[in-house]
C-alpha cells in the first residue's frame, strides 16, 4: 500500500473519530437537557399548585405567563423524549418571549405576593401547608418564582454545547443555530430588565441616604457606577477632608456625614456638591504621594478637585471608572 493511501486512511479515521466524539458529547448534552427539563417541570408544577384560592386578577399579577411557560416546557420535553431535538427546540423558541414578559412582571409579582401574605390569612395558611410538603425541600414559593430566569440561563449553555457538537452539514445544525440566536436575544432582554431594576434600587438607596431633597437622584437615564470614601486635598494647605463620593453616568456627587447626634439625620449624608461629568477632565497626578496610594485631579470650568487615597488599587479603580464615564458621556 502506498504512502498516500495510508495518509488518506489516517485522515479518514481522524474525521470519523472527530464525528464520533461530537456525537458522544451531543448525546450526553441532549440527555442532560431532557433530565434537567423534567426537574424544571416538577418545580414549575409546585409553583402552579401553590396558588390556593387567590382571585384571578391577583393570580395573573403574581404568576403572569407561568402556566404558558409550563405548557411550552411540557411540549419541549415530549419532543426531546422522542429524539426530535432540532424541531423540538425550533418550536420551543417560538415561546421564548414568555420569559421576557415574565421577567418584566417579576417585580410586581413579588410586591403583590408580599401584600397577599400580609392581608390574606387563608392564602398565608395554604402557602405554609404547601411549603411543608417534602417536594419543596424547605424552599419558599418566593424562591421558586425566579426558576424561569435560572432555566433560561441554562438553556443558553445547553444549546451552545449542542451546536458546537453538531456536524455543520447536519440538517439540524441550522435549526440549532437559530435556537441559539433566539435564546441569546431573549437572555439579553432579560439581563437588561434585571440590570435596570438593580440600577433603580441603587438610585433609590442613595436618594434615601441623602438628607433632604437638594438633589433628585432618581432621574431617567441615570446609571449608578460606584461609591466610596476619598480624601479631598484643599488648595490652601488646610487639613485633608474625608468625603463620601457617588459616581453616576452623568454626575459626580460629594457628600459628608451629618452630625451623629442629629435627631433625624444621624445616619444620613449631606450633599456638598454636584459636578456635571460632561464638563470634567480626569487626570492622574504623579509625584504628590509616597510609596502607597495616589492622587486624582478632576477639572471643571470653575473648580478643580484633588482627590487622594492611600490605597493604590482604589485610586486606580476610581480613575478608570471616572475616565470611562466621562468618555462615554462625551461620545
mmCIF file of C-alpha atoms in Angstrom:
data_model
loop_
_atom_site.group_PDB
_atom_site.id
_atom_site.type_symbol
_atom_site.label_atom_id
_atom_site.label_comp_id
_atom_site.label_asym_id
_atom_site.label_seq_id
_atom_site.Cartn_x
_atom_site.Cartn_y
_atom_site.Cartn_z
ATOM 1 C CA UNK A 1 0.000 0.000 0.000
ATOM 2 C CA UNK A 2 1.380 3.418 -0.992
ATOM 3 C CA UNK A 3 2.198 6.190 1.491
ATOM 4 C CA UNK A 4 -0.550 8.398 0.013
ATOM 5 C CA UNK A 5 -3.146 5.653 0.626
ATOM 6 C CA UNK A 6 -2.027 5.313 4.237
ATOM 7 C CA UNK A 7 -2.266 9.090 4.728
ATOM 8 C CA UNK A 8 -5.775 9.115 3.206
ATOM 9 C CA UNK A 9 -6.906 6.322 5.540
ATOM 10 C CA UNK A 10 -5.359 8.052 8.557
ATOM 11 C CA UNK A 11 -7.183 11.263 7.596
ATOM 12 C CA UNK A 12 -10.478 9.418 7.196
ATOM 13 C CA UNK A 13 -10.059 7.789 10.607
ATOM 14 C CA UNK A 14 -9.332 11.163 12.186
ATOM 15 C CA UNK A 15 -12.504 12.698 10.679
ATOM 16 C CA UNK A 16 -14.583 9.723 11.787
ATOM 17 C CA UNK A 17 -13.119 9.879 15.295
ATOM 18 C CA UNK A 18 -13.937 13.591 15.481
ATOM 19 C CA UNK A 19 -17.520 12.933 14.363
ATOM 20 C CA UNK A 20 -17.842 10.135 16.925
ATOM 21 C CA UNK A 21 -16.593 12.490 19.667
ATOM 22 C CA UNK A 22 -19.103 15.144 18.564
ATOM 23 C CA UNK A 23 -21.910 12.596 18.613
ATOM 24 C CA UNK A 24 -20.988 11.344 22.104
ATOM 25 C CA UNK A 25 -20.868 14.878 23.515
ATOM 26 C CA UNK A 26 -24.067 15.820 21.709
ATOM 27 C CA UNK A 27 -25.912 12.736 23.044
ATOM 28 C CA UNK A 28 -24.665 13.457 26.559
ATOM 29 C CA UNK A 29 -25.824 17.103 26.377
ATOM 30 C CA UNK A 30 -29.219 16.119 24.907
ATOM 31 C CA UNK A 31 -29.701 13.591 27.708
ATOM 32 C CA UNK A 32 -28.767 16.174 30.360
ATOM 33 C CA UNK A 33 -31.110 18.748 28.762
ATOM 34 C CA UNK A 34 -34.013 16.286 28.990
ATOM 35 C CA UNK A 35 -33.229 15.241 32.581
ATOM 36 C CA UNK A 36 -32.978 18.848 33.773
ATOM 37 C CA UNK A 37 -36.149 19.751 31.827
ATOM 38 C CA UNK A 38 -38.044 17.089 33.789
ATOM 39 C CA UNK A 39 -36.715 18.507 37.090
ATOM 40 C CA UNK A 40 -37.609 22.026 35.963
ATOM 41 C CA UNK A 41 -41.168 20.915 35.155
ATOM 42 C CA UNK A 42 -41.525 19.286 38.577
ATOM 43 C CA UNK A 43 -40.511 22.568 40.221
ATOM 44 C CA UNK A 44 -42.819 24.625 37.986
ATOM 45 C CA UNK A 45 -45.694 22.316 38.896
ATOM 46 C CA UNK A 46 -45.018 23.077 42.571
ATOM 47 C CA UNK A 47 -45.464 26.793 41.864
ATOM 48 C CA UNK A 48 -48.592 26.261 39.777
ATOM 49 C CA UNK A 49 -50.236 24.163 42.531
ATOM 50 C CA UNK A 50 -49.333 26.680 45.271
ATOM 51 C CA UNK A 51 -51.933 29.231 44.157
ATOM 52 C CA UNK A 52 -54.609 28.482 46.715
ATOM 53 C CA UNK A 53 -57.855 30.434 46.441
ATOM 54 C CA UNK A 54 -56.439 33.691 45.109
ATOM 55 C CA UNK A 55 -58.659 35.802 42.837
ATOM 56 C CA UNK A 56 -57.966 35.566 39.077
ATOM 57 C CA UNK A 57 -56.604 39.129 38.831
ATOM 58 C CA UNK A 58 -54.195 38.512 41.728
ATOM 59 C CA UNK A 59 -53.143 35.175 40.222
ATOM 60 C CA UNK A 60 -52.377 36.887 36.912
ATOM 61 C CA UNK A 61 -50.258 39.546 38.666
ATOM 62 C CA UNK A 62 -48.234 37.073 40.744
ATOM 63 C CA UNK A 63 -47.727 34.267 38.240
ATOM 64 C CA UNK A 64 -48.016 36.103 34.911
ATOM 65 C CA UNK A 65 -47.408 33.757 31.944
ATOM 66 C CA UNK A 66 -46.107 30.923 34.154
ATOM 67 C CA UNK A 67 -48.722 28.400 33.021
ATOM 68 C CA UNK A 68 -47.875 29.123 29.369
ATOM 69 C CA UNK A 69 -44.156 28.683 30.191
ATOM 70 C CA UNK A 70 -45.047 25.374 31.835
ATOM 71 C CA UNK A 71 -47.033 24.200 28.768
ATOM 72 C CA UNK A 72 -44.174 25.118 26.410
ATOM 73 C CA UNK A 73 -41.748 23.099 28.534
ATOM 74 C CA UNK A 74 -44.076 20.078 28.562
ATOM 75 C CA UNK A 75 -44.142 20.146 24.746
ATOM 76 C CA UNK A 76 -40.336 20.539 24.606
ATOM 77 C CA UNK A 77 -39.873 17.555 26.938
ATOM 78 C CA UNK A 78 -42.092 15.400 24.673
ATOM 79 C CA UNK A 79 -40.004 16.329 21.614
ATOM 80 C CA UNK A 80 -36.768 15.575 23.477
ATOM 81 C CA UNK A 81 -38.088 12.210 24.658
ATOM 82 C CA UNK A 82 -38.814 11.281 21.025
ATOM 83 C CA UNK A 83 -35.373 12.435 19.877
ATOM 84 C CA UNK A 84 -36.761 15.390 17.875
ATOM 85 C CA UNK A 85 -34.028 17.729 19.091
ATOM 86 C CA UNK A 86 -33.833 20.298 16.276
ATOM 87 C CA UNK A 87 -37.561 20.622 15.541
ATOM 88 C CA UNK A 88 -38.398 20.487 19.266
ATOM 89 C CA UNK A 89 -36.080 23.401 20.051
ATOM 90 C CA UNK A 90 -37.208 25.299 16.946
ATOM 91 C CA UNK A 91 -40.825 25.009 18.109
ATOM 92 C CA UNK A 92 -39.898 25.892 21.710
ATOM 93 C CA UNK A 93 -38.089 29.089 20.659
ATOM 94 C CA UNK A 94 -41.380 30.493 19.366
ATOM 95 C CA UNK A 95 -42.443 30.705 23.038
ATOM 96 C CA UNK A 96 -39.262 32.308 24.377
ATOM 97 C CA UNK A 97 -40.814 35.786 24.573
ATOM 98 C CA UNK A 98 -42.816 34.471 27.530
ATOM 99 C CA UNK A 99 -39.574 34.552 29.542
ATOM 100 C CA UNK A 100 -39.063 38.239 28.787
ATOM 101 C CA UNK A 101 -42.635 39.133 29.752
ATOM 102 C CA UNK A 102 -42.330 37.009 32.896
ATOM 103 C CA UNK A 103 -39.179 38.920 33.925
ATOM 104 C CA UNK A 104 -40.853 42.283 33.259
ATOM 105 C CA UNK A 105 -43.651 41.268 35.623
ATOM 106 C CA UNK A 106 -41.451 39.755 38.361
ATOM 107 C CA UNK A 107 -41.008 42.912 40.467
ATOM 108 C CA UNK A 108 -44.770 43.497 40.607
ATOM 109 C CA UNK A 109 -45.319 39.770 41.230
ATOM 110 C CA UNK A 110 -43.134 39.846 44.348
ATOM 111 C CA UNK A 111 -44.838 43.006 45.634
ATOM 112 C CA UNK A 112 -48.312 41.502 45.180
ATOM 113 C CA UNK A 113 -47.265 38.231 46.810
ATOM 114 C CA UNK A 114 -45.970 40.089 49.888
ATOM 115 C CA UNK A 115 -49.193 42.087 50.024
ATOM 116 C CA UNK A 116 -51.335 38.919 49.877
ATOM 117 C CA UNK A 117 -49.268 37.255 52.599
ATOM 118 C CA UNK A 118 -49.799 40.297 54.795
ATOM 119 C CA UNK A 119 -53.568 40.603 54.415
ATOM 120 C CA UNK A 120 -54.877 37.229 53.152
ATOM 121 C CA UNK A 121 -54.898 34.825 56.107
ATOM 122 C CA UNK A 122 -56.271 31.801 54.210
ATOM 123 C CA UNK A 123 -53.644 32.131 51.455
ATOM 124 C CA UNK A 124 -50.904 32.527 54.064
ATOM 125 C CA UNK A 125 -52.029 29.301 55.737
ATOM 126 C CA UNK A 126 -52.375 27.454 52.404
ATOM 127 C CA UNK A 127 -48.887 28.577 51.310
ATOM 128 C CA UNK A 128 -47.382 27.364 54.589
ATOM 129 C CA UNK A 129 -49.011 23.930 54.160
ATOM 130 C CA UNK A 130 -47.755 23.676 50.570
ATOM 131 C CA UNK A 131 -44.204 24.612 51.531
ATOM 132 C CA UNK A 132 -44.223 21.932 54.250
ATOM 133 C CA UNK A 133 -44.514 19.260 51.535
ATOM 134 C CA UNK A 134 -41.261 17.260 51.025
ATOM 135 C CA UNK A 135 -41.188 18.219 47.315
ATOM 136 C CA UNK A 136 -40.499 21.844 48.280
ATOM 137 C CA UNK A 137 -37.265 20.742 50.014
ATOM 138 C CA UNK A 138 -37.502 23.594 52.517
ATOM 139 C CA UNK A 139 -37.839 26.292 49.844
ATOM 140 C CA UNK A 140 -40.445 29.045 49.824
ATOM 141 C CA UNK A 141 -42.769 29.968 46.974
ATOM 142 C CA UNK A 142 -40.872 33.270 46.645
ATOM 143 C CA UNK A 143 -37.656 31.352 45.927
ATOM 144 C CA UNK A 144 -39.307 29.353 43.136
ATOM 145 C CA UNK A 145 -40.607 32.414 41.275
ATOM 146 C CA UNK A 146 -37.137 33.025 39.802
ATOM 147 C CA UNK A 147 -36.945 29.492 38.312
ATOM 148 C CA UNK A 148 -37.699 30.580 34.701
ATOM 149 C CA UNK A 149 -34.817 33.102 34.793
ATOM 150 C CA UNK A 150 -32.390 30.426 36.003
ATOM 151 C CA UNK A 151 -33.651 27.965 33.396
ATOM 152 C CA UNK A 152 -33.239 30.471 30.552
ATOM 153 C CA UNK A 153 -29.574 30.844 31.531
ATOM 154 C CA UNK A 154 -29.194 27.044 31.437
ATOM 155 C CA UNK A 155 -30.866 26.816 28.008
ATOM 156 C CA UNK A 156 -28.272 29.188 26.598
ATOM 157 C CA UNK A 157 -25.399 26.931 27.694
ATOM 158 C CA UNK A 158 -27.105 23.679 26.660
ATOM 159 C CA UNK A 159 -27.913 24.971 23.179
ATOM 160 C CA UNK A 160 -24.414 26.318 22.608
ATOM 161 C CA UNK A 161 -22.938 22.941 23.619
ATOM 162 C CA UNK A 162 -25.326 21.138 21.260
ATOM 163 C CA UNK A 163 -24.439 23.465 18.379
ATOM 164 C CA UNK A 164 -20.691 23.066 18.970
ATOM 165 C CA UNK A 165 -21.047 19.277 18.825
ATOM 166 C CA UNK A 166 -23.330 19.069 15.777
ATOM 167 C CA UNK A 167 -21.897 18.458 12.327
ATOM 168 C CA UNK A 168 -22.294 21.691 10.300
ATOM 169 C CA UNK A 169 -23.513 19.562 7.371
ATOM 170 C CA UNK A 170 -26.292 18.066 9.501
ATOM 171 C CA UNK A 171 -29.878 19.180 8.715
ATOM 172 C CA UNK A 172 -30.296 20.030 12.436
ATOM 173 C CA UNK A 173 -27.343 22.442 12.502
ATOM 174 C CA UNK A 174 -29.283 25.425 11.086
ATOM 175 C CA UNK A 175 -32.196 24.807 13.447
ATOM 176 C CA UNK A 176 -29.834 24.759 16.436
ATOM 177 C CA UNK A 177 -28.076 27.882 15.151
ATOM 178 C CA UNK A 178 -31.410 29.751 15.044
ATOM 179 C CA UNK A 179 -32.331 28.430 18.501
ATOM 180 C CA UNK A 180 -29.017 29.657 19.971
ATOM 181 C CA UNK A 181 -29.615 33.105 18.430
ATOM 182 C CA UNK A 182 -33.184 33.257 19.814
ATOM 183 C CA UNK A 183 -32.142 32.217 23.340
ATOM 184 C CA UNK A 184 -29.224 34.682 23.332
ATOM 185 C CA UNK A 185 -31.507 37.568 22.303
ATOM 186 C CA UNK A 186 -34.106 36.801 24.980
ATOM 187 C CA UNK A 187 -31.341 36.290 27.588
ATOM 188 C CA UNK A 188 -30.007 39.757 26.762
ATOM 189 C CA UNK A 189 -33.527 41.196 27.070
ATOM 190 C CA UNK A 190 -33.909 39.556 30.499
ATOM 191 C CA UNK A 191 -30.459 40.767 31.620
ATOM 192 C CA UNK A 192 -31.337 44.334 30.582
ATOM 193 C CA UNK A 193 -34.557 44.199 32.629
ATOM 194 C CA UNK A 194 -32.653 42.887 35.687
ATOM 195 C CA UNK A 195 -29.883 45.462 35.245
ATOM 196 C CA UNK A 196 -32.398 48.340 35.064
ATOM 197 C CA UNK A 197 -34.169 47.058 38.169
ATOM 198 C CA UNK A 198 -30.908 46.782 40.126
ATOM 199 C CA UNK A 199 -29.933 50.281 38.998
ATOM 200 C CA UNK A 200 -33.276 51.708 40.175
ATOM 201 C CA UNK A 201 -32.754 50.094 43.582
ATOM 202 C CA UNK A 202 -29.284 51.643 43.860
ATOM 203 C CA UNK A 203 -30.603 55.102 42.933
ATOM 204 C CA UNK A 204 -33.422 54.757 45.463
ATOM 205 C CA UNK A 205 -30.988 53.619 48.191
ATOM 206 C CA UNK A 206 -28.741 56.643 47.628
ATOM 207 C CA UNK A 207 -31.710 59.032 47.499
ATOM 208 C CA UNK A 208 -32.749 57.755 50.940
ATOM 209 C CA UNK A 209 -29.168 58.151 52.228
ATOM 210 C CA UNK A 210 -29.062 61.855 51.384
ATOM 211 C CA UNK A 211 -30.506 64.447 53.733
ATOM 212 C CA UNK A 212 -33.384 66.459 52.266
ATOM 213 C CA UNK A 213 -34.192 66.732 48.571
ATOM 214 C CA UNK A 214 -31.423 69.046 47.462
ATOM 215 C CA UNK A 215 -30.751 66.767 44.513
ATOM 216 C CA UNK A 216 -33.030 64.356 42.666
ATOM 217 C CA UNK A 217 -31.088 61.100 42.258
ATOM 218 C CA UNK A 218 -33.929 59.156 40.617
ATOM 219 C CA UNK A 219 -33.613 60.593 37.112
ATOM 220 C CA UNK A 220 -34.493 58.655 33.925
ATOM 221 C CA UNK A 221 -31.406 57.519 32.013
ATOM 222 C CA UNK A 222 -29.071 57.859 35.012
ATOM 223 C CA UNK A 223 -26.910 54.854 35.892
ATOM 224 C CA UNK A 224 -25.156 54.171 39.182
ATOM 225 C CA UNK A 225 -21.457 53.306 38.784
ATOM 226 C CA UNK A 226 -19.711 53.305 42.170
ATOM 227 C CA UNK A 227 -19.233 54.975 45.550
ATOM 228 C CA UNK A 228 -16.571 55.267 48.246
ATOM 229 C CA UNK A 229 -14.578 57.415 50.650
ATOM 230 C CA UNK A 230 -11.808 59.665 49.305
ATOM 231 C CA UNK A 231 -9.697 62.430 50.793
ATOM 232 C CA UNK A 232 -10.139 65.924 49.359
ATOM 233 C CA UNK A 233 -6.830 67.838 49.178
ATOM 234 C CA UNK A 234 -7.540 71.559 49.854
ATOM 235 C CA UNK A 235 -5.828 74.166 47.674
ATOM 236 C CA UNK A 236 -4.595 76.293 50.605
ATOM 237 C CA UNK A 237 -2.714 73.766 52.728
ATOM 238 C CA UNK A 238 -5.605 73.047 55.071
ATOM 239 C CA UNK A 239 -6.277 69.580 56.519
ATOM 240 C CA UNK A 240 -7.401 66.750 54.265
ATOM 241 C CA UNK A 241 -11.167 66.282 54.258
ATOM 242 C CA UNK A 242 -12.677 62.799 54.145
ATOM 243 C CA UNK A 243 -15.745 62.716 51.917
ATOM 244 C CA UNK A 244 -18.107 60.087 50.525
ATOM 245 C CA UNK A 245 -18.379 60.264 46.735
ATOM 246 C CA UNK A 246 -21.015 58.813 44.419
ATOM 247 C CA UNK A 247 -20.311 58.365 40.722
ATOM 248 C CA UNK A 248 -23.183 58.135 38.226
ATOM 249 C CA UNK A 249 -23.254 58.109 34.443
ATOM 250 C CA UNK A 250 -23.792 61.891 34.285
ATOM 251 C CA UNK A 251 -22.791 63.410 37.661
ATOM 252 C CA UNK A 252 -20.257 63.073 40.480
ATOM 253 C CA UNK A 253 -21.514 63.891 43.985
ATOM 254 C CA UNK A 254 -19.519 64.854 47.065
ATOM 255 C CA UNK A 255 -21.167 64.272 50.476
ATOM 256 C CA UNK A 256 -20.255 64.358 54.157
ATOM 257 C CA UNK A 257 -21.850 62.615 57.170
ATOM 258 C CA UNK A 258 -24.495 64.538 59.107
ATOM 259 C CA UNK A 259 -23.881 65.151 62.797
ATOM 260 C CA UNK A 260 -24.092 61.825 64.727
ATOM 261 C CA UNK A 261 -26.387 63.409 67.338
ATOM 262 C CA UNK A 262 -28.872 64.859 64.855
ATOM 263 C CA UNK A 263 -32.362 63.608 65.859
ATOM 264 C CA UNK A 264 -33.443 62.771 62.275
ATOM 265 C CA UNK A 265 -30.354 62.625 60.048
ATOM 266 C CA UNK A 266 -27.656 60.980 62.188
ATOM 267 C CA UNK A 267 -27.285 58.106 59.649
ATOM 268 C CA UNK A 268 -27.563 60.290 56.568
ATOM 269 C CA UNK A 269 -25.199 62.185 54.300
ATOM 270 C CA UNK A 270 -25.350 65.869 53.410
ATOM 271 C CA UNK A 271 -24.753 66.705 49.751
ATOM 272 C CA UNK A 272 -21.783 69.104 49.423
ATOM 273 C CA UNK A 273 -21.510 69.488 45.672
ATOM 274 C CA UNK A 274 -22.766 68.040 42.385
ATOM 275 C CA UNK A 275 -20.273 68.021 39.493
ATOM 276 C CA UNK A 276 -21.517 67.509 35.887
ATOM 277 C CA UNK A 277 -19.310 64.934 34.173
ATOM 278 C CA UNK A 278 -19.731 66.362 30.652
ATOM 279 C CA UNK A 279 -17.531 69.293 31.786
ATOM 280 C CA UNK A 280 -14.944 67.118 33.547
ATOM 281 C CA UNK A 281 -11.291 66.355 32.697
ATOM 282 C CA UNK A 282 -9.792 63.483 34.718
ATOM 283 C CA UNK A 283 -6.029 63.118 35.255
ATOM 284 C CA UNK A 284 -3.724 61.098 37.449
ATOM 285 C CA UNK A 285 -1.290 63.298 39.405
ATOM 286 C CA UNK A 286 2.206 61.889 39.913
ATOM 287 C CA UNK A 287 4.861 62.819 42.466
ATOM 288 C CA UNK A 288 2.397 64.012 45.124
ATOM 289 C CA UNK A 289 2.195 60.848 47.219
ATOM 290 C CA UNK A 290 4.576 58.490 48.956
ATOM 291 C CA UNK A 291 5.040 54.826 48.019
ATOM 292 C CA UNK A 292 1.377 53.967 48.522
ATOM 293 C CA UNK A 293 -1.854 55.453 47.241
ATOM 294 C CA UNK A 294 -2.358 58.100 44.592
ATOM 295 C CA UNK A 295 -3.889 61.405 43.615
ATOM 296 C CA UNK A 296 -6.521 62.329 41.020
ATOM 297 C CA UNK A 297 -7.259 65.712 39.513
ATOM 298 C CA UNK A 298 -10.811 66.460 38.349
ATOM 299 C CA UNK A 299 -11.016 69.739 36.424
ATOM 300 C CA UNK A 300 -14.309 71.542 35.874
ATOM 301 C CA UNK A 301 -14.825 75.041 34.345
ATOM 302 C CA UNK A 302 -14.907 76.794 37.748
ATOM 303 C CA UNK A 303 -13.368 74.204 40.080
ATOM 304 C CA UNK A 304 -10.527 71.694 40.361
ATOM 305 C CA UNK A 305 -10.838 68.759 42.742
ATOM 306 C CA UNK A 306 -7.775 66.943 44.065
ATOM 307 C CA UNK A 307 -8.752 63.540 45.445
ATOM 308 C CA UNK A 308 -6.443 61.198 47.309
ATOM 309 C CA UNK A 309 -6.480 57.627 48.578
ATOM 310 C CA UNK A 310 -3.836 55.687 50.492
ATOM 311 C CA UNK A 311 -4.897 52.575 48.548
ATOM 312 C CA UNK A 312 -3.220 52.381 45.130
ATOM 313 C CA UNK A 313 -5.749 49.930 43.709
ATOM 314 C CA UNK A 314 -8.648 52.067 44.940
ATOM 315 C CA UNK A 315 -7.370 55.228 43.266
ATOM 316 C CA UNK A 316 -6.657 53.302 40.047
ATOM 317 C CA UNK A 317 -10.203 51.935 40.056
ATOM 318 C CA UNK A 318 -11.638 55.412 40.622
ATOM 319 C CA UNK A 319 -9.538 56.770 37.759
ATOM 320 C CA UNK A 320 -10.718 54.023 35.392
ATOM 321 C CA UNK A 321 -14.392 54.487 36.390
ATOM 322 C CA UNK A 322 -14.317 58.286 36.128
ATOM 323 C CA UNK A 323 -12.402 58.324 32.836
ATOM 324 C CA UNK A 324 -14.770 55.732 31.313
ATOM 325 C CA UNK A 325 -17.881 57.644 32.475
ATOM 326 C CA UNK A 326 -16.594 60.941 31.053
ATOM 327 C CA UNK A 327 -15.566 59.260 27.785
ATOM 328 C CA UNK A 328 -18.968 57.572 27.450
ATOM 329 C CA UNK A 329 -20.825 60.829 28.122
ATOM 330 C CA UNK A 330 -18.771 62.832 25.628
ATOM 331 C CA UNK A 331 -19.134 60.113 22.975
#
